[in-house]
Short mmCIF file of C-alpha atoms in Angstrom, two decimals:
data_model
loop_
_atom_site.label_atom_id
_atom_site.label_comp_id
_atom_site.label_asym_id
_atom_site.label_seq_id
_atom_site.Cartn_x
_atom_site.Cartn_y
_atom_site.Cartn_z
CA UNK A 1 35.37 49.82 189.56
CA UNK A 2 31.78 49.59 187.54
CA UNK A 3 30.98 49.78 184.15
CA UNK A 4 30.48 53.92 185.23
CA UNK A 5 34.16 54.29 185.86
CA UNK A 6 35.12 52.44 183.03
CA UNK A 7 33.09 54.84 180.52
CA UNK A 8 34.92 57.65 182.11
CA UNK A 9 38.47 55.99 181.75
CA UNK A 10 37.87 55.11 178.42
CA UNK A 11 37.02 58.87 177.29
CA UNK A 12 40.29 59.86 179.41
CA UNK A 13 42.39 57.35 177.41
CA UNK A 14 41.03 58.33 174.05
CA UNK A 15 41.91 61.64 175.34
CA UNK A 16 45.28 60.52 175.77
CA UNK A 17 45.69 60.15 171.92
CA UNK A 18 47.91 56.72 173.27
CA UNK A 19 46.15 53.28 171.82
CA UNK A 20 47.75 51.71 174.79
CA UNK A 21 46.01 53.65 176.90
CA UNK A 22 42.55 53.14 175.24
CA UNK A 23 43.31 49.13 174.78
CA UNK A 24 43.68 48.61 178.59
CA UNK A 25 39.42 49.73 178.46
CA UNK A 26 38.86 47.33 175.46
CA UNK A 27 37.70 44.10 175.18
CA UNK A 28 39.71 41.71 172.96
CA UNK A 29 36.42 40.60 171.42
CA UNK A 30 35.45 44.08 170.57
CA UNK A 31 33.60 45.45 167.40
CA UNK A 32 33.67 49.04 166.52
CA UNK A 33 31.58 50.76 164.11
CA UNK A 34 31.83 53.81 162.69
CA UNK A 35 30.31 55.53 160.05
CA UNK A 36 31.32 53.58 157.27
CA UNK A 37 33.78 50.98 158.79
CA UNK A 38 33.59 48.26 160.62
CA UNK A 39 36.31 47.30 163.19
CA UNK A 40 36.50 43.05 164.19
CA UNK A 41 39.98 43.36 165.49
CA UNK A 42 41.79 45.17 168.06
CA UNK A 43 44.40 45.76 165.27
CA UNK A 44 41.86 47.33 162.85
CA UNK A 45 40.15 49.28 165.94
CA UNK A 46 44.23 50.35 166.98
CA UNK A 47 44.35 51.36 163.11
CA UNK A 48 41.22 53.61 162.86
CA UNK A 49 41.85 55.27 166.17
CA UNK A 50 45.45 56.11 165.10
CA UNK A 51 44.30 57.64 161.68
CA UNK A 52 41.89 59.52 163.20
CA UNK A 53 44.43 61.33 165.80
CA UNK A 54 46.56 61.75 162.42
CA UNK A 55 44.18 63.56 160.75
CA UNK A 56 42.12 65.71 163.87
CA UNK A 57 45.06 67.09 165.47
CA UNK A 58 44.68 68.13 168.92
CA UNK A 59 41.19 66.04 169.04
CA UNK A 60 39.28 66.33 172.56
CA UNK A 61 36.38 64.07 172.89
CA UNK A 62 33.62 64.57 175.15
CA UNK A 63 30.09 62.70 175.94
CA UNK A 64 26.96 64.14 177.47
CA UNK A 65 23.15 63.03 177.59
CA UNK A 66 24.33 59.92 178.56
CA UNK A 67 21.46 57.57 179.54
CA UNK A 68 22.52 53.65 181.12
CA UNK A 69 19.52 51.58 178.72
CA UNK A 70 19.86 48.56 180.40
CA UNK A 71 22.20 47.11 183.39
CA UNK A 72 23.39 43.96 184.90
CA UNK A 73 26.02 42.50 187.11
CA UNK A 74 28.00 41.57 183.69
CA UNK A 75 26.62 44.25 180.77
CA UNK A 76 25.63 47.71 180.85
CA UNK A 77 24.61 49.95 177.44
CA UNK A 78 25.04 53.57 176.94
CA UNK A 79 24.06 55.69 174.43
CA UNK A 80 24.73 59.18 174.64
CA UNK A 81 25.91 62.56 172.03
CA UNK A 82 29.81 62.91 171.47
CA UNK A 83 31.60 65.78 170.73
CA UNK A 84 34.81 66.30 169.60
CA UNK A 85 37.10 68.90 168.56
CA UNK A 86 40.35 70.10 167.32
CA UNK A 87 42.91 70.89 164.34
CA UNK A 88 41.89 69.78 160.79
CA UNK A 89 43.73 70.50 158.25
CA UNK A 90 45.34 73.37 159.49
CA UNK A 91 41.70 75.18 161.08
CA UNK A 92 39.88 74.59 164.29
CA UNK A 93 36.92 72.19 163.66
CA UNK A 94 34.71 70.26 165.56
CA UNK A 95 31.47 67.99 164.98
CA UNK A 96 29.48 65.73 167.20
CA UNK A 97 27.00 62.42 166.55
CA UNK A 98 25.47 59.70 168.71
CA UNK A 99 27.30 57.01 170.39
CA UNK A 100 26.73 53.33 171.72
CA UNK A 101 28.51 52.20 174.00
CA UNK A 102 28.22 48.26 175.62
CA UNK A 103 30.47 47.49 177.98
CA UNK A 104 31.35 43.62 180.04
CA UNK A 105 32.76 42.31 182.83
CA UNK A 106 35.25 39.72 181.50
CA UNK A 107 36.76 36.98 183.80
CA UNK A 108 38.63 39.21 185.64
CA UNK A 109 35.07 41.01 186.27
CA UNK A 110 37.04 44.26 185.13
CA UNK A 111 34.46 46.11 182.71
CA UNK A 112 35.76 46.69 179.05
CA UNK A 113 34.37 48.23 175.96
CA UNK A 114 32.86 45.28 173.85
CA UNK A 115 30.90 47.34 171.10
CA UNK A 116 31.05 50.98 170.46
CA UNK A 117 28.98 52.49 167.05
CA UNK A 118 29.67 55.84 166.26
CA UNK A 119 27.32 57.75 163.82
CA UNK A 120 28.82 61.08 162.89
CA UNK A 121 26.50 64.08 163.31
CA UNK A 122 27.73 67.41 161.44
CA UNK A 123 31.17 68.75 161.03
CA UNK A 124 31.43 72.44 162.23
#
């Protein structure tokens, strides 16, 4: 599987609303940042994802305009615009924002997520 596949799984998982599903994509060294927070630990990243799902019921989240920055046989960066959308609060809602993505091979040379940032574009 490449670093391609891996992008794709990793949307699926977070799709799945399941952090054991998303971990199995994530590297145990991985930092996460969002607008606002910072995630260092796959607890706090578990933690953010879960409160999210709590509060955006429903959530789908897509990427598109993805562009690969810069490959190698062990790294590969992509940024792209997220979307996402589902219940808050009672109402349909749904924003998007701009994403970076890195992903690794780790010793395995199975690709994971090392560092995602999220900036948050408008809510709709």
């Amino acid at each position: 599987m490449g670093y391609q596949e891996a992008l794709e799984g990793y949307i699926a998982a977070t799709n799945t609303h399941d952090f054991d599903e998303v971990s199995k994509w994530v590297s145990a060294d991985a930092v996460y940042w969002f607008t606002g927070t910072s995630c260092t630990t796959k607890e706090a990243i578990r933690s953010y994802f879960e409160q999210a799902w709590d509060m955006v019921k429903e959530e789908v989240y897509t990427a598109e305009d993805l562009s690969w920055i810069a490959v190698s046989e062990t790294q590969a960066v992509c940024i792209y615009t997220y979307h996402w959308e589902g219940i808050y609060q009672g109402k349909p809602a749904s924003g998007n924002g701009r994403a970076t993505n890195v992903f690794a091979t780790g010793p395995d040379g199975e690709w994971k997520l090392i560092h995602e940032h999220l900036s948050a574009g408008e809510k709709r």
